[in-house]
Short mmCIF file of C-alpha atoms in Angstrom, two decimals:
data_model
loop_
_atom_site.label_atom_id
_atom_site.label_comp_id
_atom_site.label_asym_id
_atom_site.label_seq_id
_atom_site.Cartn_x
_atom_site.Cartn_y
_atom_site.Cartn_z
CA UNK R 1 1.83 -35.91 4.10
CA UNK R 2 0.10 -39.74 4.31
CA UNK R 3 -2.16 -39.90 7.32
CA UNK R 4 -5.09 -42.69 8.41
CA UNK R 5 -8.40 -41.76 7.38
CA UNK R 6 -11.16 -42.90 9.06
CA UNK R 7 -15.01 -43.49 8.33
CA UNK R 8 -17.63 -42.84 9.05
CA UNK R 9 -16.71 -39.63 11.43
CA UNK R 10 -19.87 -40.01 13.29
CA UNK R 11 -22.06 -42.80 14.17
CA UNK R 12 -25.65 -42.80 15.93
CA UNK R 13 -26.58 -46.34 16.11
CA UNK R 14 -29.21 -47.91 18.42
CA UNK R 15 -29.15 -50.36 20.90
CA UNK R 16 -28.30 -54.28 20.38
CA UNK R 17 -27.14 -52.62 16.42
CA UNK R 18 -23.78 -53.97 15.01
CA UNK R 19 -21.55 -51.32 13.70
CA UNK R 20 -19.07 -51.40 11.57
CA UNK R 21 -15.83 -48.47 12.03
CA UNK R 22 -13.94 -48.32 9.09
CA UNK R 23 -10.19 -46.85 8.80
CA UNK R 24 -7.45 -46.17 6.26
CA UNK R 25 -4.11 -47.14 7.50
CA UNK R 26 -1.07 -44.91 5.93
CA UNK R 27 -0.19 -47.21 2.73
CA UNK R 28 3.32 -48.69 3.76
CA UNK R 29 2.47 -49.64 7.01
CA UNK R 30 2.22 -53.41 8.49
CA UNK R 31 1.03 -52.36 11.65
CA UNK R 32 -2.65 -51.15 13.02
CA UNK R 33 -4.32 -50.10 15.89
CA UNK R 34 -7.83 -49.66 17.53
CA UNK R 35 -8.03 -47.19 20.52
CA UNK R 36 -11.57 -45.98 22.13
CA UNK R 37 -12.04 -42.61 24.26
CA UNK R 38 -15.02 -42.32 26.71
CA UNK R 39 -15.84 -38.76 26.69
CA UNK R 40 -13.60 -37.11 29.49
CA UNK R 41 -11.33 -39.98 30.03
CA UNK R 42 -8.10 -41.54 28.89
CA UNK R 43 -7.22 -43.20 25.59
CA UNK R 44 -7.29 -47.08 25.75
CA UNK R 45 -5.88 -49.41 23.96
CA UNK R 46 -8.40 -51.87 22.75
CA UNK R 47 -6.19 -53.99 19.50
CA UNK R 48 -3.13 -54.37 18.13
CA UNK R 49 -3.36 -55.85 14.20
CA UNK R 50 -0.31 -57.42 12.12
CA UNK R 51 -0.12 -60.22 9.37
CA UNK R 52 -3.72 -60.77 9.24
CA UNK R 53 -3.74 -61.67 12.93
CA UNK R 54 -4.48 -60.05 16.66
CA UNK R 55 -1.12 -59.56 18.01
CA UNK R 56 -2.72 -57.99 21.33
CA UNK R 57 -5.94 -57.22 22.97
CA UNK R 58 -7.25 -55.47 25.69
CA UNK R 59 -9.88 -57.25 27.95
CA UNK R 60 -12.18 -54.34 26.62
CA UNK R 61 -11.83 -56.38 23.53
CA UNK R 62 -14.13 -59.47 24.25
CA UNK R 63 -16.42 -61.64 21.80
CA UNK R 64 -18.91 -58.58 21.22
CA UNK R 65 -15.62 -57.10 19.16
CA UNK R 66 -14.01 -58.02 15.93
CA UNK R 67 -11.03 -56.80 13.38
CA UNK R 68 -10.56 -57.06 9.64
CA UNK R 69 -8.65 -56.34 7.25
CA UNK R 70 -10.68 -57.13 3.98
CA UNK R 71 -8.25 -55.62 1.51
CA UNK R 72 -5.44 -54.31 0.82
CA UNK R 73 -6.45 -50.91 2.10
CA UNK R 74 -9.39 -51.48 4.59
CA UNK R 75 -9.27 -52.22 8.52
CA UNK R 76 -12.01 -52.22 10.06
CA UNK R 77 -13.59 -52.52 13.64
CA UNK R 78 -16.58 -54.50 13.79
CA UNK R 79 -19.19 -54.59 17.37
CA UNK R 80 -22.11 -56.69 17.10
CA UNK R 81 -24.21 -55.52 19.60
CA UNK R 82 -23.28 -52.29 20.83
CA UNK R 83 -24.03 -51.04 24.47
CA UNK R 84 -24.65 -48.00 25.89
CA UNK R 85 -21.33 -47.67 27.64
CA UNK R 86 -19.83 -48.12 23.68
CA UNK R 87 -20.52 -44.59 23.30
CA UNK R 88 -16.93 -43.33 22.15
CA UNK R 89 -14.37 -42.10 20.03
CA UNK R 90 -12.81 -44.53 18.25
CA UNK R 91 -8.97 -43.90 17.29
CA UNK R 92 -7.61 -46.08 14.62
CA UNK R 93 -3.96 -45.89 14.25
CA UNK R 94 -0.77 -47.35 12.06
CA UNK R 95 3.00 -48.00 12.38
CA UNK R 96 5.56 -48.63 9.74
CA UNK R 97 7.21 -51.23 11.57
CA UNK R 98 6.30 -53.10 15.38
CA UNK R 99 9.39 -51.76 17.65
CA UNK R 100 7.95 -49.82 20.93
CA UNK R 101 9.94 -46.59 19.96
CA UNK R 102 8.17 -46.81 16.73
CA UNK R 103 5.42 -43.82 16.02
CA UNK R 104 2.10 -44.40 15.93
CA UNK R 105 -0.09 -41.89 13.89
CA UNK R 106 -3.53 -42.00 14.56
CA UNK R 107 -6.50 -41.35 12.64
CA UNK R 108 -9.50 -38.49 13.40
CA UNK R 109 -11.54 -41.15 14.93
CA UNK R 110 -15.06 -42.17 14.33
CA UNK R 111 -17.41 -40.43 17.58
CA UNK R 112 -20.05 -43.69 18.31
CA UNK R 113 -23.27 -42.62 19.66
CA UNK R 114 -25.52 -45.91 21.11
CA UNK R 115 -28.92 -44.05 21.80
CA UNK Z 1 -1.80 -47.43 41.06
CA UNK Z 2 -2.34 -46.35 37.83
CA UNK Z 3 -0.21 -47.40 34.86
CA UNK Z 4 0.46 -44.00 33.76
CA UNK Z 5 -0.15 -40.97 35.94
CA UNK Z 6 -0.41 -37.18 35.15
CA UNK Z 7 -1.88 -33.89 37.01
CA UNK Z 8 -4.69 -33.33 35.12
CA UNK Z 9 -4.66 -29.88 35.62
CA UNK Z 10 -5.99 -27.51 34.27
CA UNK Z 11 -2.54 -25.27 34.31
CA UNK Z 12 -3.68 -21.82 33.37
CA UNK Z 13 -0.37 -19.73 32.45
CA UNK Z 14 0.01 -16.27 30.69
CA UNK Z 15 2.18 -16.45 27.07
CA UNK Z 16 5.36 -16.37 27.44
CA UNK Z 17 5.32 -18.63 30.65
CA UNK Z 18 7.43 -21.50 31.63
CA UNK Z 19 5.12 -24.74 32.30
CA UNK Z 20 6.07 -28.38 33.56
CA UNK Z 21 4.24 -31.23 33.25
CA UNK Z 22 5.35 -34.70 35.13
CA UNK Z 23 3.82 -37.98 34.63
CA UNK Z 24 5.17 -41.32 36.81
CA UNK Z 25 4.55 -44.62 35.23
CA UNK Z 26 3.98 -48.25 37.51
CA UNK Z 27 5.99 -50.71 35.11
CA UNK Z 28 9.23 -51.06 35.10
CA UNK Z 29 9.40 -53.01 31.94
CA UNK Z 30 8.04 -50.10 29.64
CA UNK Z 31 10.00 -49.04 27.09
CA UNK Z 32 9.19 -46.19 25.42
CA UNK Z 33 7.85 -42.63 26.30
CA UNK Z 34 6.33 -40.04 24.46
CA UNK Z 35 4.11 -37.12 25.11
CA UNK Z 36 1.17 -36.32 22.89
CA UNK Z 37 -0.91 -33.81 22.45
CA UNK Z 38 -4.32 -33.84 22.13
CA UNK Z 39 -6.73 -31.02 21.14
CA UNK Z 40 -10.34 -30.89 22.12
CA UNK Z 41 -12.03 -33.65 20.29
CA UNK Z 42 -9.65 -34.29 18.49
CA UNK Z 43 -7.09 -37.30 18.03
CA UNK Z 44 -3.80 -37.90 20.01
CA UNK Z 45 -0.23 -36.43 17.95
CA UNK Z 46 2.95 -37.21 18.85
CA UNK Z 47 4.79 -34.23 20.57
CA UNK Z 48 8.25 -36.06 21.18
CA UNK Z 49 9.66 -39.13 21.83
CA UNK Z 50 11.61 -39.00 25.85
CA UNK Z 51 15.18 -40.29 25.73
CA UNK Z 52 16.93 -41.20 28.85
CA UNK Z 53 19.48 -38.34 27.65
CA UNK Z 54 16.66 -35.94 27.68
CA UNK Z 55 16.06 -34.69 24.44
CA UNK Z 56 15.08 -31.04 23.46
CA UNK Z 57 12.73 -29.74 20.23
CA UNK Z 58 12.55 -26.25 19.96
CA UNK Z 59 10.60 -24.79 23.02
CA UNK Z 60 9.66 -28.03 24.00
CA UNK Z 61 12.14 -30.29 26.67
CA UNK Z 62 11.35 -33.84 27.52
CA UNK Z 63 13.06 -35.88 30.61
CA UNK Z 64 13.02 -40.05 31.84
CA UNK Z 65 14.14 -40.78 35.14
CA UNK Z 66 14.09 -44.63 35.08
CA UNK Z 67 15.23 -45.09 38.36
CA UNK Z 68 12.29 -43.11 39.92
CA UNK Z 69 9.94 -44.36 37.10
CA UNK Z 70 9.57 -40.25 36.24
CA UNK Z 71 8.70 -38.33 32.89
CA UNK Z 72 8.83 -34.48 32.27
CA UNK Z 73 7.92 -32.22 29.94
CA UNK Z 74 8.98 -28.65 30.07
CA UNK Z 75 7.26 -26.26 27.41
CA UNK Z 76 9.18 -22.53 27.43
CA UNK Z 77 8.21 -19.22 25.88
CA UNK Z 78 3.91 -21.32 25.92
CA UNK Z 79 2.02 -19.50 22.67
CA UNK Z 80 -1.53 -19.53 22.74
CA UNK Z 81 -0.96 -22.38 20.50
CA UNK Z 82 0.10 -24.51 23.01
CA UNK Z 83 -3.17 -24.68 24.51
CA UNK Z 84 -4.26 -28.34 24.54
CA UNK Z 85 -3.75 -31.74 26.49
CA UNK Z 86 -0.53 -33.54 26.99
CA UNK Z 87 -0.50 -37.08 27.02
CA UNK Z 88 2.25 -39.02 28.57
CA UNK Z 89 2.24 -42.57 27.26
CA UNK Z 90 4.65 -45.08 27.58
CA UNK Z 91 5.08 -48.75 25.67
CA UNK Z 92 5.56 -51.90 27.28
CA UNK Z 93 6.71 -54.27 24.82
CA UNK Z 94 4.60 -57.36 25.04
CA UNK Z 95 3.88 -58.46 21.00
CA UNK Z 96 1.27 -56.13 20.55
CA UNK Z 97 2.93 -52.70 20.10
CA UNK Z 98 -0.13 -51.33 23.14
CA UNK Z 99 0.47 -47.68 23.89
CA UNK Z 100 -1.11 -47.00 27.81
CA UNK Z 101 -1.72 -43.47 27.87
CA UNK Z 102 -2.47 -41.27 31.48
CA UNK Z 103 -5.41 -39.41 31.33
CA UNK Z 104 -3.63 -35.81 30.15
CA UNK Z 105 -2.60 -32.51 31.46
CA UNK Z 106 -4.91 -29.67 30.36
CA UNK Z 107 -2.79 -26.58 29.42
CA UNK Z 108 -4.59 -23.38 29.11
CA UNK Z 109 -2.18 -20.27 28.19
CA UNK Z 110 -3.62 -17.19 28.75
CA UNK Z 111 -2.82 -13.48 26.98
#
């Protein structure tokens, strides 16, 4: 069964660091996610990805935050200077197609640690 | 109010039990509604879509109200198996495809 791999599945970084989250969207899909979990709280929805372009963010999603898709496979979720309060588990996730009944399967998320 | 609201529990039951789970959401304009679960750690998988028919999979029944803005989720004959966290989300159609997720209902079933 295709699923959305992601890399790296854990990530200590420091302080002021950029990281870079990187994710493997199921092959025939057009559509791709970012969603971060604080530890003991709700999944949020930080990006929505399609065409090469941000179809929706969150307003957790400002300037310090950036998407990619570099290749055909790749998507990636790029924070320049991570914060303390970055500390999560990132979820990336894919759709075949944009409709709101559509299924979104999500990835096994990348846990960020910013010491 | 929050977008998406849910007991978060935890509901400790003994197998074989039947549990409920409700979850109200604020906007009128969503869309779509699903449960997920969600195992410790782990990420979110979708349980079943909710229909306004109500729509049954196995042991597990979901429910929409739309007029009362009202989701349910009705798990019969619970397994140890079952033991996890049920998201409700629902999907408001704006472009972007966002899922807005409450913050879960932890079952625990019991022997």
């Amino acid at each position: 069964e295709p699923e959305v791999t992601q890399t790296p599945s854990h990530q200590v970084t420091q302080m002021g660091q950029e990281v870079i989250l990187r994710c493997v969207p199921i092959s025939n899909h057009l559509y791709f996610y970012w969603y971060r979990q604080i530890l003991g709280q709700k999944v949020e929805f930080l990006v929505s990805f399609y065409n090469n372009e941000i179809s929706e963010k969150s307003e957790i999603f400002d300037d310090q935050f950036s998407v990619e898709r570099p290749d055909g496979s790749n998507f990636t979720l790029k924070i320049r200077s991570t914060k303390l309060e970055d500390s999560a588990m990132y979820f990336c996730a894919s759709s075949e197609e944009g409709q709101a009944y559509n299924e979104q399967f999500f990835g096994p998320g990348t846990r960020l640690t910013v010491l | 109010r929050k977008e998406v609201e849910q007991d978060p529990g935890p509901f400790n039951v003994p197998e074989g039990a039947t549990v409920a789970f409700n979850c109200t959401y604020s906007n009128s304009a969503s869309q779509s509604f699903f449960w997920y679960r969600q195992d410790c750690r782990k990420e979110p998988k979708l349980l079943m879509s909710v229909y306004s028919s109500g729509n049954e999979d196995g042991r597990f029944t979901a429910q929409l109200n739309r007029a009362s803005q009202y989701i349910s989720l009705l798990i019969r004959d619970s397994k140890l198996s079952d033991s996890a966290t049920y998201l409700c989300v629902v999907n408001i159609p704006r472009g972007g495809n966002k899922l807005t997720f409450g913050t879960g209902t932890q079952l625990k079933v019991e022997l």
